[in-house]
Tab-separated table of C-alpha atoms in Angstrom:
chain	number	residue	atom	x	y	z
A	6	MET	CA	0.000	0.000	0.000
A	7	GLN	CA	2.820	2.409	0.915
A	8	THR	CA	4.617	1.639	-2.361
A	9	ALA	CA	1.464	2.353	-4.385
A	10	LEU	CA	0.864	5.586	-2.469
A	11	ALA	CA	4.458	6.679	-2.971
A	12	MET	CA	4.187	6.018	-6.710
A	13	ALA	CA	0.926	7.972	-6.931
A	14	ASN	CA	2.469	10.905	-5.087
A	15	SER	CA	5.607	10.880	-7.240
A	16	ILE	CA	3.624	10.798	-10.508
A	17	LYS	CA	1.301	13.580	-9.349
A	18	LYS	CA	4.265	15.646	-8.110
A	19	ALA	CA	6.065	15.281	-11.451
A	20	PHE	CA	2.892	16.284	-13.297
A	21	LEU	CA	2.377	19.391	-11.144
A	22	GLN	CA	6.002	20.401	-11.679
A	23	GLU	CA	5.547	20.135	-15.442
A	24	LEU	CA	2.229	21.991	-15.201
A	25	THR	CA	3.966	24.809	-13.327
A	26	ALA	CA	6.816	24.932	-15.840
A	27	ARG	CA	4.352	25.274	-18.730
A	28	PHE	CA	1.716	27.576	-17.228
A	29	GLY	CA	3.333	29.395	-14.296
A	30	SER	CA	2.416	29.247	-10.633
A	31	LEU	CA	-0.572	27.132	-9.651
A	32	GLU	CA	-3.208	27.731	-7.021
A	33	ARG	CA	-4.954	24.855	-5.270
A	34	LEU	CA	-8.644	25.391	-4.641
A	35	HIS	CA	-9.254	25.604	-0.929
A	36	ARG	CA	-11.574	22.609	-0.546
A	37	SER	CA	-9.744	19.963	-2.556
A	38	GLN	CA	-6.359	18.290	-2.727
A	39	SER	CA	-6.799	17.609	-6.439
A	40	LEU	CA	-8.207	20.826	-7.957
A	41	PHE	CA	-5.863	23.501	-9.299
A	42	THR	CA	-6.198	26.733	-11.247
A	43	VAL	CA	-3.735	27.947	-13.894
A	44	GLY	CA	-3.273	31.356	-15.507
A	45	ASP	CA	-5.280	33.432	-12.984
A	46	ASP	CA	-8.139	30.914	-13.205
A	47	ALA	CA	-7.824	30.780	-16.991
A	48	ALA	CA	-8.519	27.067	-16.553
A	49	ARG	CA	-9.161	24.562	-13.796
A	50	VAL	CA	-7.439	21.172	-13.668
A	51	TYR	CA	-8.842	18.230	-11.699
A	52	VAL	CA	-5.985	15.752	-11.256
A	53	ARG	CA	-6.694	12.029	-10.776
A	54	TYR	CA	-4.270	9.083	-10.682
A	55	SER	CA	-4.671	5.309	-11.044
A	56	LYS	CA	-2.207	2.485	-11.368
A	57	ARG	CA	-2.599	0.274	-14.424
A	58	HIS	CA	-4.494	-2.977	-13.991
A	59	GLY	CA	-3.526	-5.689	-16.439
A	60	ASP	CA	-1.716	-3.068	-18.553
A	61	LYS	CA	-4.906	-1.923	-20.255
A	62	LYS	CA	-7.242	-0.544	-17.600
A	63	THR	CA	-7.305	2.159	-14.917
A	64	PHE	CA	-9.871	3.040	-12.228
A	65	TYR	CA	-10.800	6.498	-10.888
A	66	GLY	CA	-13.283	8.099	-8.530
A	67	LEU	CA	-14.494	11.616	-9.337
A	68	ARG	CA	-15.979	13.386	-6.331
A	69	GLU	CA	-19.316	15.082	-6.944
A	70	GLU	CA	-18.259	18.147	-4.930
A	71	ASP	CA	-15.100	18.487	-7.019
A	72	LEU	CA	-17.040	18.379	-10.280
A	73	ARG	CA	-19.238	21.193	-8.958
A	74	GLU	CA	-16.134	23.391	-8.861
A	75	LEU	CA	-15.582	22.781	-12.594
A	76	ALA	CA	-19.077	23.720	-13.772
A	77	GLY	CA	-19.158	26.956	-15.730
A	78	HIS	CA	-15.363	27.242	-15.882
A	79	ARG	CA	-12.894	26.314	-18.580
A	80	ALA	CA	-11.828	23.062	-17.002
A	81	VAL	CA	-10.298	19.671	-17.677
A	82	ILE	CA	-10.163	16.384	-15.818
A	83	CYS	CA	-6.589	15.112	-16.033
A	84	PHE	CA	-6.186	11.335	-15.841
A	85	LEU	CA	-2.728	10.071	-14.871
A	86	TRP	CA	-1.388	6.509	-14.766
A	87	ASP	CA	1.920	4.609	-14.651
A	88	ASP	CA	4.396	4.948	-17.534
A	89	GLN	CA	2.205	7.494	-19.271
A	90	ALA	CA	3.643	9.163	-22.350
A	91	GLU	CA	1.289	12.177	-22.238
A	92	PRO	CA	-1.446	13.243	-19.812
A	93	LEU	CA	-5.076	12.703	-20.780
A	94	PHE	CA	-7.008	16.000	-20.540
A	95	VAL	CA	-10.785	15.570	-20.819
A	96	PRO	CA	-12.625	18.917	-21.215
A	97	PHE	CA	-15.320	18.935	-18.554
A	98	ALA	CA	-17.752	21.029	-20.619
A	99	GLU	CA	-18.066	18.170	-23.111
A	100	TYR	CA	-19.171	15.734	-20.380
A	101	GLU	CA	-21.039	17.988	-17.954
A	102	ASP	CA	-24.439	16.869	-19.224
A	103	VAL	CA	-23.316	13.236	-19.068
A	104	PHE	CA	-22.548	13.511	-15.354
A	105	SER	CA	-25.738	15.506	-14.729
A	106	ALA	CA	-27.807	12.661	-16.173
A	107	ILE	CA	-26.434	9.980	-13.819
A	108	ALA	CA	-26.084	9.627	-10.060
A	109	PRO	CA	-22.795	9.103	-8.202
A	110	ALA	CA	-22.183	5.976	-6.153
A	111	ARG	CA	-23.030	5.851	-2.453
A	112	ASP	CA	-19.628	7.292	-1.547
A	113	GLY	CA	-20.406	10.435	-3.574
A	114	GLN	CA	-18.037	9.563	-6.412
A	115	TYR	CA	-18.606	8.863	-10.084
A	116	LYS	CA	-16.794	5.670	-11.061
A	117	VAL	CA	-14.670	6.061	-14.171
A	118	GLN	CA	-12.227	3.878	-16.067
A	119	VAL	CA	-9.778	4.562	-18.888
A	120	TYR	CA	-9.126	1.675	-21.264
A	121	LEU	CA	-5.699	1.862	-22.872
A	122	GLU	CA	-5.796	0.457	-26.363
A	123	GLU	CA	-3.185	0.407	-29.129
A	124	SER	CA	-5.397	2.773	-31.077
A	125	GLY	CA	-5.597	5.278	-28.221
A	126	ALA	CA	-7.793	5.531	-25.142
A	127	GLU	CA	-11.454	5.093	-24.227
A	128	LEU	CA	-13.203	6.690	-21.258
A	129	TYR	CA	-15.850	4.595	-19.496
A	130	ILE	CA	-18.276	6.380	-17.152
A	131	ALA	CA	-20.389	3.982	-15.081
A	132	GLY	CA	-24.033	4.446	-15.972
A	133	ALA	CA	-23.280	6.420	-19.139
A	134	GLY	CA	-21.076	4.253	-21.373
A	135	ARG	CA	-17.808	4.532	-23.293
A	136	PHE	CA	-16.344	7.569	-25.045
A	137	ASN	CA	-13.363	7.760	-27.386
A	138	VAL	CA	-10.810	10.186	-25.932
A	139	ALA	CA	-7.818	9.326	-28.088
A	140	GLY	CA	-7.711	12.877	-29.405
A	141	GLN	CA	-7.470	14.339	-25.909
A	142	LEU	CA	-4.039	12.963	-25.069
A	143	GLY	CA	-1.355	15.629	-24.856
A	144	TRP	CA	-0.533	19.030	-23.373
A	145	HIS	CA	-1.956	20.855	-26.394
A	146	ILE	CA	-5.497	20.288	-25.068
A	147	LEU	CA	-4.859	22.391	-21.979
A	148	GLN	CA	-2.713	24.857	-23.918
A	149	ASP	CA	-5.505	25.544	-26.408
A	150	LEU	CA	-8.022	25.930	-23.592
A	151	THR	CA	-5.986	28.489	-21.666
A	152	ASP	CA	-4.872	30.440	-24.743
A	153	VAL	CA	-8.488	31.129	-25.654
A	154	SER	CA	-9.346	32.066	-22.085
A	155	ARG	CA	-6.406	34.424	-21.623
A	156	LEU	CA	-7.512	36.428	-24.644
A	157	ARG	CA	-10.804	37.194	-22.917
A	158	SER	CA	-10.704	40.408	-20.891
A	159	GLN	CA	-12.838	40.749	-17.778
A	160	PRO	CA	-16.310	41.613	-19.141
A	161	ASP	CA	-18.164	44.599	-17.747
A	162	LEU	CA	-21.607	43.092	-17.208
A	163	SER	CA	-24.636	44.476	-15.430
A	164	HIS	CA	-26.655	42.546	-12.863
A	165	SER	CA	-29.541	42.057	-15.291
A	166	GLN	CA	-27.218	40.917	-18.101
A	167	VAL	CA	-25.766	38.223	-15.851
A	168	GLN	CA	-29.276	37.096	-14.929
A	169	ALA	CA	-30.157	36.823	-18.613
A	170	LEU	CA	-26.983	34.862	-19.424
A	171	LEU	CA	-27.450	32.414	-16.540
A	172	GLY	CA	-31.084	31.917	-17.485
A	173	ALA	CA	-30.153	31.297	-21.124
A	174	ILE	CA	-27.531	28.713	-20.111
A	175	GLY	CA	-30.071	26.865	-17.987
A	176	LYS	CA	-32.728	27.043	-20.699
A	177	ALA	CA	-30.313	25.624	-23.281
A	178	ARG	CA	-29.559	22.753	-20.914
A	179	GLY	CA	-33.243	21.894	-20.635
A	180	PHE	CA	-34.193	23.496	-17.318
A	181	ASP	CA	-37.115	25.726	-16.424
A	182	ILE	CA	-35.971	29.158	-15.259
A	183	TRP	CA	-37.057	31.268	-12.309
A	184	ILE	CA	-36.126	34.937	-12.083
A	185	PRO	CA	-37.833	37.120	-9.438
A	186	GLN	CA	-41.021	38.724	-10.762
A	187	SER	CA	-39.802	42.195	-9.817
A	188	ASP	CA	-36.579	41.747	-11.859
A	189	ARG	CA	-38.157	40.560	-15.098
A	190	PRO	CA	-39.138	43.970	-16.540
A	191	ARG	CA	-35.510	45.109	-16.161
A	192	ILE	CA	-33.807	42.078	-17.777
A	193	ASP	CA	-31.266	43.125	-20.415
A	194	TRP	CA	-31.663	40.819	-23.431
A	195	SER	CA	-28.874	42.448	-25.468
A	196	MET	CA	-26.487	39.479	-25.032
A	197	THR	CA	-28.775	36.484	-25.449
A	198	ILE	CA	-32.024	35.248	-26.972
A	199	PRO	CA	-35.037	35.998	-24.753
A	200	PHE	CA	-36.647	33.056	-22.963
A	201	GLU	CA	-39.772	32.513	-20.887
A	202	CYS	CA	-39.583	32.211	-17.114
A	203	ARG	CA	-41.738	30.077	-14.880
A	204	GLU	CA	-44.725	31.875	-13.413
A	205	SER	CA	-44.416	30.089	-10.065
A	206	LEU	CA	-41.948	28.072	-8.044
A	207	PRO	CA	-42.500	24.338	-7.496
A	208	LEU	CA	-44.720	23.244	-4.626
A	209	GLY	CA	-43.233	21.632	-1.563
A	210	TYR	CA	-40.863	24.396	-0.490
A	211	ASP	CA	-43.317	26.366	1.669
A	212	PRO	CA	-40.908	27.065	4.591
A	213	VAL	CA	-38.496	28.888	2.259
A	214	ALA	CA	-40.874	29.976	-0.511
A	215	ASN	CA	-40.409	33.712	0.140
A	216	THR	CA	-36.618	33.372	0.283
A	217	LEU	CA	-36.480	31.279	-2.893
A	218	ALA	CA	-38.628	33.820	-4.714
A	219	GLU	CA	-35.871	36.412	-4.193
A	220	VAL	CA	-32.986	34.286	-5.545
A	221	ASP	CA	-31.634	35.917	-8.721
A	222	VAL	CA	-31.748	32.822	-10.954
A	223	ILE	CA	-32.953	29.258	-10.288
A	224	TRP	CA	-32.724	26.261	-12.617
A	225	ILE	CA	-35.558	23.766	-12.141
A	226	ASN	CA	-35.743	20.233	-13.531
A	227	LYS	CA	-38.697	19.947	-15.870
A	228	GLY	CA	-41.361	17.480	-14.828
A	229	ALA	CA	-39.753	16.593	-11.502
A	230	ASN	CA	-39.982	20.185	-10.207
A	231	VAL	CA	-36.660	19.748	-8.400
A	232	LEU	CA	-34.395	22.750	-7.847
A	233	GLN	CA	-31.151	22.041	-9.708
A	234	ALA	CA	-29.094	25.213	-9.236
A	235	LEU	CA	-29.434	28.545	-7.411
A	236	PHE	CA	-27.440	31.644	-8.404
A	237	GLU	CA	-27.020	34.901	-6.487
A	238	VAL	CA	-25.509	37.717	-8.545
A	239	GLU	CA	-23.600	39.943	-6.129
A	240	HIS	CA	-22.806	42.806	-8.489
A	241	SER	CA	-22.550	45.548	-5.877
A	242	THR	CA	-24.277	44.001	-2.860
A	243	PRO	CA	-22.267	42.243	-0.110
A	244	ILE	CA	-21.145	38.679	-0.812
A	245	TYR	CA	-22.268	37.838	2.705
A	246	SER	CA	-25.915	38.601	1.941
A	247	GLY	CA	-26.044	35.955	-0.791
A	248	LEU	CA	-24.363	33.382	1.451
A	249	LEU	CA	-26.852	34.080	4.248
A	250	ARG	CA	-29.762	33.582	1.878
A	251	PHE	CA	-28.323	30.270	0.695
A	252	ASN	CA	-27.614	29.263	4.295
A	253	ASP	CA	-31.207	29.949	5.362
A	254	ILE	CA	-32.471	27.782	2.498
A	255	HIS	CA	-30.009	24.987	3.252
A	256	LEU	CA	-30.766	24.950	7.003
A	257	THR	CA	-34.530	25.012	6.470
A	258	VAL	CA	-34.574	22.335	3.755
A	259	PRO	CA	-31.367	20.294	4.353
A	260	SER	CA	-32.535	17.595	1.947
A	261	LEU	CA	-32.355	20.167	-0.855
A	262	LEU	CA	-28.856	19.803	-2.300
A	263	PRO	CA	-28.665	21.877	-5.480
A	264	ARG	CA	-25.676	23.794	-6.766
A	265	PHE	CA	-25.399	27.070	-4.844
A	266	SER	CA	-23.336	29.676	-6.726
A	267	VAL	CA	-22.340	33.228	-5.868
A	268	VAL	CA	-21.698	35.104	-9.120
A	269	SER	CA	-19.520	38.221	-9.226
A	270	ASN	CA	-16.406	39.733	-10.785
A	271	THR	CA	-13.027	38.056	-10.304
A	272	ALA	CA	-11.820	40.735	-7.887
A	273	ARG	CA	-14.302	39.417	-5.306
A	274	ARG	CA	-13.218	35.770	-5.436
A	275	ASP	CA	-10.924	36.105	-2.410
A	276	LEU	CA	-13.658	37.874	-0.449
A	277	PHE	CA	-16.021	34.995	-1.252
A	278	ALA	CA	-13.472	32.441	0.002
A	279	ARG	CA	-12.946	34.358	3.267
A	280	GLN	CA	-16.659	34.784	3.908
A	281	LEU	CA	-17.516	31.178	3.090
A	282	SER	CA	-14.827	29.900	5.471
A	283	ARG	CA	-16.641	31.432	8.460
A	284	PRO	CA	-17.485	28.834	11.154
A	285	THR	CA	-21.237	29.302	10.658
A	286	PHE	CA	-21.063	28.186	7.023
A	287	GLN	CA	-18.698	25.325	7.820
A	288	ALA	CA	-21.014	24.099	10.594
A	289	SER	CA	-24.100	24.283	8.382
A	290	GLY	CA	-22.440	22.430	5.492
A	291	LEU	CA	-22.867	25.293	3.006
A	292	TYR	CA	-19.072	25.408	2.779
A	293	GLU	CA	-19.199	22.101	0.862
A	294	LEU	CA	-22.074	23.105	-1.448
A	295	CYS	CA	-21.449	26.685	-2.562
A	296	THR	CA	-19.139	27.728	-5.413
A	297	PHE	CA	-17.948	31.008	-6.900
A	298	LEU	CA	-18.584	31.829	-10.557
A	299	ASP	CA	-16.986	34.865	-12.157
A	300	TYR	CA	-18.468	36.947	-14.983
A	301	ARG	CA	-15.927	35.815	-17.566
A	302	SER	CA	-16.798	32.173	-16.877
A	303	VAL	CA	-20.507	32.959	-17.225
A	304	LEU	CA	-19.902	34.583	-20.602
A	305	ASP	CA	-17.675	31.718	-21.785
A	306	TRP	CA	-20.208	29.164	-20.578
A	307	HIS	CA	-22.992	30.956	-22.457
A	308	ASP	CA	-20.897	31.107	-25.632
A	309	ARG	CA	-20.166	27.361	-25.491
A	310	VAL	CA	-23.823	26.510	-24.924
A	311	ALA	CA	-24.944	28.862	-27.705
A	312	GLN	CA	-22.554	27.218	-30.153
């Protein structure tokens, strides 16, 4: 066991050294040992390692909470194994809907294998099937991803524009959209195609109905009426106010486990991390459920969905 652990650590260490040499200093996301950002969050890299079994197969577990940190960002899952010629970089955006359509195992992880064939590599996701990833071997995958992202300047978006973009992303992904009734007349449609919003929230959330009605954008699963994602756009208002609203919802309906996201400009990312690390949010469990999404990532996400 110690030998296997030492090998895993050495391979991961060598990879991170090469990653640093190619892209500059790295930053590890505060809630994971395996998530890193490169190029001022130009891209996120989720690093996983497996030894080879029978020379042709590897096994990985992808934590659900780690995948939440990739959503909306330019991100890759990097699969490492023994005697690997080049890393395998799988763009998360191409598989986000695949993971959304299946449930993780009881331990909260999606079970994944990479089959190593002479012709390349195949990715197997339990519950979803096999995918050919032979073309995603090599550093050029991450290089291309970050080059595009670095060319994007920080967009100057208004609160209502961000609401429209988030709603359009959710609509394109097949969700019903809730935006507060009072905000709808002010929505700026200049950056996306207009869409219809739900006229009412799903039943069954009576204890937090008034609080939910004030959340800036909510994605709702069609048919099931389950809340999938909640977004608070903190354009000029305190980050803390959005976290408190999410915390009230989470404490009142603890069985509700959607994606909670605070959306703001990149300059407020550090403030978000400091506020979220407060003992009250760690004790409630919101610390494990809430992510930060910057405006550039929202715009990139919308562009990818629109294409």
